[in-house]
Short mmCIF file of C-alpha atoms in Angstrom, two decimals:
data_model
loop_
_atom_site.label_atom_id
_atom_site.label_comp_id
_atom_site.label_asym_id
_atom_site.label_seq_id
_atom_site.Cartn_x
_atom_site.Cartn_y
_atom_site.Cartn_z
CA UNK A 1374 9.55 25.14 -12.16
CA UNK A 1375 11.46 21.98 -13.05
CA UNK A 1376 14.71 23.19 -11.46
CA UNK A 1377 13.14 24.02 -8.11
CA UNK A 1378 11.25 20.71 -8.11
CA UNK A 1379 14.43 18.78 -8.90
CA UNK A 1380 16.29 20.65 -6.14
CA UNK A 1381 13.56 19.79 -3.62
CA UNK A 1382 13.71 16.08 -4.39
CA UNK A 1383 17.49 16.08 -4.31
CA UNK A 1384 17.47 17.71 -0.87
CA UNK A 1385 14.70 15.39 0.32
CA UNK A 1386 16.31 12.17 -0.89
CA UNK A 1387 20.04 12.70 -0.56
CA UNK A 1388 20.89 15.28 2.07
CA UNK A 1389 21.67 14.22 5.62
CA UNK A 1390 18.55 14.39 7.73
CA UNK A 1391 18.46 16.83 10.64
CA UNK A 1392 16.28 19.58 12.04
CA UNK A 1393 17.92 22.09 9.69
CA UNK A 1394 17.42 19.70 6.75
CA UNK A 1395 13.72 19.49 7.59
CA UNK A 1396 13.32 23.28 7.87
CA UNK A 1397 15.08 23.68 4.55
CA UNK A 1398 12.40 21.67 2.76
CA UNK A 1399 9.90 24.50 3.21
CA UNK A 1400 9.82 27.85 1.37
CA UNK A 1401 11.44 30.40 3.67
CA UNK A 1402 9.48 33.36 2.29
CA UNK A 1403 6.02 31.79 2.58
CA UNK A 1404 3.52 33.21 5.06
CA UNK A 1405 1.94 29.79 5.52
CA UNK A 1406 3.56 26.47 4.74
CA UNK A 1407 3.09 22.91 5.85
CA UNK A 1408 2.76 19.29 4.87
CA UNK A 1409 0.28 16.48 5.27
CA UNK A 1410 0.39 12.78 6.05
CA UNK A 1411 -1.89 10.58 8.16
CA UNK A 1412 1.20 9.21 9.92
CA UNK A 1413 1.60 12.37 12.02
CA UNK A 1414 -1.68 11.70 13.82
CA UNK A 1415 -0.23 8.85 15.86
CA UNK A 1416 3.22 10.21 16.67
CA UNK A 1417 4.62 9.61 20.13
CA UNK A 1418 4.59 12.33 22.75
CA UNK A 1419 8.40 12.55 22.60
CA UNK A 1420 8.34 13.20 18.86
CA UNK A 1421 5.52 15.73 19.13
CA UNK A 1422 7.44 17.52 21.88
CA UNK A 1423 10.43 17.85 19.55
CA UNK A 1424 8.23 19.16 16.74
CA UNK A 1425 6.65 21.72 19.04
CA UNK A 1426 10.07 22.88 20.21
CA UNK A 1427 11.03 23.57 16.60
CA UNK A 1428 7.95 25.72 16.07
CA UNK A 1429 6.07 27.01 19.12
CA UNK A 1430 3.32 28.47 16.90
CA UNK A 1431 2.67 25.31 14.91
CA UNK A 1432 -0.96 24.68 13.98
CA UNK A 1433 -2.26 21.15 13.69
CA UNK A 1434 -5.12 20.08 11.41
CA UNK A 1435 -6.60 16.68 12.30
CA UNK A 1436 -9.48 15.47 10.09
CA UNK A 1437 -11.26 12.47 11.51
CA UNK A 1438 -13.68 10.04 9.91
CA UNK A 1439 -16.04 7.45 11.29
CA UNK A 1440 -13.40 4.90 12.37
CA UNK A 1441 -15.45 2.06 10.93
CA UNK A 1442 -15.50 3.69 7.50
CA UNK A 1443 -11.88 4.75 7.81
CA UNK A 1444 -10.76 1.20 8.54
CA UNK A 1445 -12.76 -0.18 5.62
CA UNK A 1446 -11.35 2.49 3.31
CA UNK A 1447 -7.79 1.68 4.42
CA UNK A 1448 -8.44 -2.02 3.89
CA UNK A 1449 -9.84 -1.40 0.40
CA UNK A 1450 -6.86 0.79 -0.42
CA UNK A 1451 -4.43 -1.91 0.67
CA UNK A 1452 -6.27 -4.46 -1.46
CA UNK A 1453 -6.24 -2.05 -4.38
CA UNK A 1454 -2.46 -1.66 -4.05
CA UNK A 1455 -2.08 -5.44 -3.86
CA UNK A 1456 -4.27 -5.80 -6.97
CA UNK A 1457 -6.05 -8.65 -5.26
CA UNK A 1458 -9.64 -7.98 -4.20
CA UNK A 1459 -10.39 -11.12 -2.21
CA UNK A 1460 -11.54 -9.83 1.22
CA UNK A 1461 -12.19 -12.27 4.02
CA UNK A 1462 -13.50 -11.77 7.54
CA UNK A 1463 -10.38 -13.27 9.11
CA UNK A 1464 -8.07 -11.14 7.00
CA UNK A 1465 -10.07 -8.02 7.87
CA UNK A 1466 -9.99 -8.84 11.60
CA UNK A 1467 -6.22 -9.28 11.43
CA UNK A 1468 -5.96 -5.99 9.57
CA UNK A 1469 -7.92 -4.19 12.32
CA UNK A 1470 -5.64 -5.64 14.99
CA UNK A 1471 -2.43 -4.44 13.34
CA UNK A 1472 -0.55 -1.75 15.34
CA UNK A 1473 -0.73 0.73 12.45
CA UNK A 1474 -4.50 0.51 12.09
CA UNK A 1475 -5.02 0.50 15.87
CA UNK A 1476 -2.99 3.69 16.32
CA UNK A 1477 -4.80 5.52 13.52
CA UNK A 1478 -8.19 4.65 14.96
CA UNK A 1479 -7.33 5.93 18.44
CA UNK A 1480 -8.58 9.45 17.71
CA UNK A 1481 -9.15 10.67 21.26
CA UNK A 1482 -5.78 9.39 22.43
CA UNK A 1483 -4.03 11.03 19.50
CA UNK A 1484 -5.78 14.33 20.16
CA UNK A 1485 -4.80 14.28 23.83
CA UNK A 1486 -1.19 13.46 22.99
CA UNK A 1487 -0.93 16.42 20.60
CA UNK A 1488 -2.76 18.74 23.00
CA UNK A 1489 -0.23 18.00 25.73
CA UNK A 1490 2.56 19.56 23.67
CA UNK A 1491 1.14 22.42 21.61
CA UNK A 1492 -0.41 25.76 22.45
CA UNK A 1493 -4.10 25.84 23.39
CA UNK A 1494 -6.38 26.62 20.49
CA UNK A 1495 -3.73 25.54 17.97
CA UNK A 1496 -5.39 22.27 17.00
CA UNK A 1497 -8.21 22.06 14.45
CA UNK A 1498 -10.32 18.89 14.54
CA UNK A 1499 -12.48 18.59 11.44
CA UNK A 1500 -14.90 15.93 10.29
CA UNK A 1501 -14.48 14.06 7.03
CA UNK A 1502 -18.27 14.06 6.65
CA UNK A 1503 -18.31 17.84 6.53
CA UNK A 1504 -15.95 17.85 3.56
CA UNK A 1505 -18.80 16.25 1.59
CA UNK A 1506 -21.91 17.61 3.30
CA UNK A 1507 -20.85 21.26 3.84
CA UNK A 1508 -17.55 21.76 1.96
CA UNK A 1509 -17.78 25.56 1.87
CA UNK A 1510 -18.38 25.87 5.61
CA UNK A 1511 -15.61 23.39 6.30
CA UNK A 1512 -13.12 25.25 4.09
CA UNK A 1513 -14.09 28.58 5.63
CA UNK A 1514 -13.50 27.26 9.15
CA UNK A 1515 -10.16 25.74 8.14
CA UNK A 1516 -8.93 28.90 6.44
CA UNK A 1517 -9.96 31.03 9.42
CA UNK A 1518 -7.97 28.71 11.69
CA UNK A 1519 -4.91 28.94 9.42
CA UNK A 1520 -5.43 32.68 8.83
CA UNK A 1521 -5.37 31.96 5.11
CA UNK A 1522 -7.41 33.04 2.12
CA UNK A 1523 -9.78 30.35 0.81
CA UNK A 1524 -8.80 28.67 -2.46
CA UNK A 1525 -10.59 29.57 -5.65
CA UNK A 1526 -11.63 25.95 -6.06
CA UNK A 1527 -11.50 22.84 -3.90
CA UNK A 1528 -8.84 20.22 -4.77
CA UNK A 1529 -9.71 16.90 -6.32
CA UNK A 1530 -9.66 13.62 -4.38
CA UNK A 1531 -6.39 11.71 -4.43
CA UNK A 1532 -5.32 8.16 -3.54
CA UNK A 1533 -8.82 6.88 -4.27
CA UNK A 1534 -9.35 3.23 -3.35
CA UNK A 1535 -11.57 0.64 -4.96
CA UNK A 1536 -15.25 1.61 -4.71
CA UNK A 1537 -16.89 -1.12 -2.66
CA UNK A 1538 -19.45 -0.82 0.16
CA UNK A 1539 -18.61 -2.55 3.41
CA UNK A 1540 -20.51 -5.87 3.70
CA UNK A 1541 -22.64 -6.40 6.79
CA UNK A 1542 -20.33 -8.99 8.37
CA UNK A 1543 -17.30 -6.74 7.96
CA UNK A 1544 -19.19 -3.77 9.41
CA UNK A 1545 -20.20 -5.77 12.47
CA UNK A 1546 -16.56 -6.67 13.16
CA UNK A 1547 -15.42 -3.05 12.79
CA UNK A 1548 -18.29 -1.70 14.92
CA UNK A 1549 -17.39 -4.06 17.77
CA UNK A 1550 -13.75 -3.02 17.47
CA UNK A 1551 -14.46 0.70 17.53
CA UNK A 1552 -17.50 0.96 19.81
CA UNK A 1553 -15.51 2.31 22.80
CA UNK A 1554 -13.80 4.94 20.61
CA UNK A 1555 -17.09 5.93 18.99
CA UNK A 1556 -18.61 6.53 22.42
CA UNK A 1557 -15.62 8.59 23.54
CA UNK A 1558 -15.90 10.74 20.41
CA UNK A 1559 -19.65 11.26 20.86
CA UNK A 1560 -19.05 12.35 24.45
CA UNK A 1561 -16.38 14.84 23.44
CA UNK A 1562 -17.81 16.26 20.20
CA UNK A 1563 -21.35 17.14 19.20
CA UNK A 1564 -22.63 16.39 15.73
CA UNK A 1565 -21.24 13.73 13.45
CA UNK A 1566 -19.78 11.41 16.13
CA UNK A 1567 -23.30 10.99 17.52
CA UNK A 1568 -24.43 9.85 14.07
CA UNK A 1569 -21.53 7.41 13.97
CA UNK A 1570 -22.60 5.84 17.27
CA UNK A 1571 -26.16 5.47 16.02
CA UNK A 1572 -24.92 4.01 12.76
CA UNK A 1573 -26.89 6.67 10.92
CA UNK A 1574 -26.20 6.96 7.22
CA UNK A 1575 -27.98 10.31 7.01
CA UNK A 1576 -27.00 13.35 9.03
CA UNK A 1577 -29.50 14.32 11.72
CA UNK A 1578 -29.56 17.99 10.72
CA UNK A 1579 -26.84 20.70 10.66
CA UNK A 1580 -23.59 19.61 12.24
CA UNK A 1581 -20.49 21.50 13.44
CA UNK A 1582 -17.88 21.25 10.68
CA UNK A 1583 -14.96 21.44 13.11
CA UNK A 1584 -13.68 22.28 16.57
CA UNK A 1585 -10.71 24.41 17.64
CA UNK A 1586 -9.28 22.78 20.75
#
């Protein structure tokens, strides 16, 4: 209700931050609780180690997208927030080279960093493509991993950016930037990453929706 919502935001915004403060943000009587933000993907090993020490049974859900498409989506979103849709190749190249974008495109490195600090089999790597191509299979796999009941309906998209296809010149820049990472992903995971390397816009048949690693 309104009171519990107001209490949450008061605690979140004004209380002194500590491990106990963080634990207190979650319902204590819930069987499953968690939070989501892309920023957790690229945390340092030291920070992940601290998180794992707080909860030895933590389960991590990491949904990855073709890094070329992810970068273009992030760029579009930034331009949408700036209310200035004037993309340029030089601006896009600079965007790709920023530390934030670099860290969020380093999927295999991020996976290995998390794996070094959490229990085996407690990390779920899902593919963004599967959310659209096989949403029911994806949700079933995710709920089985979390030991949760599936929702009655899938949630709506949020934080939608401007709808604009990536121009050829911009795609070429991003593909050069992410070619090594695309090859590492295709070596590690079957299915969608192979399509990403080939630049295929259409899936080459049934694909694994996720991996538990």
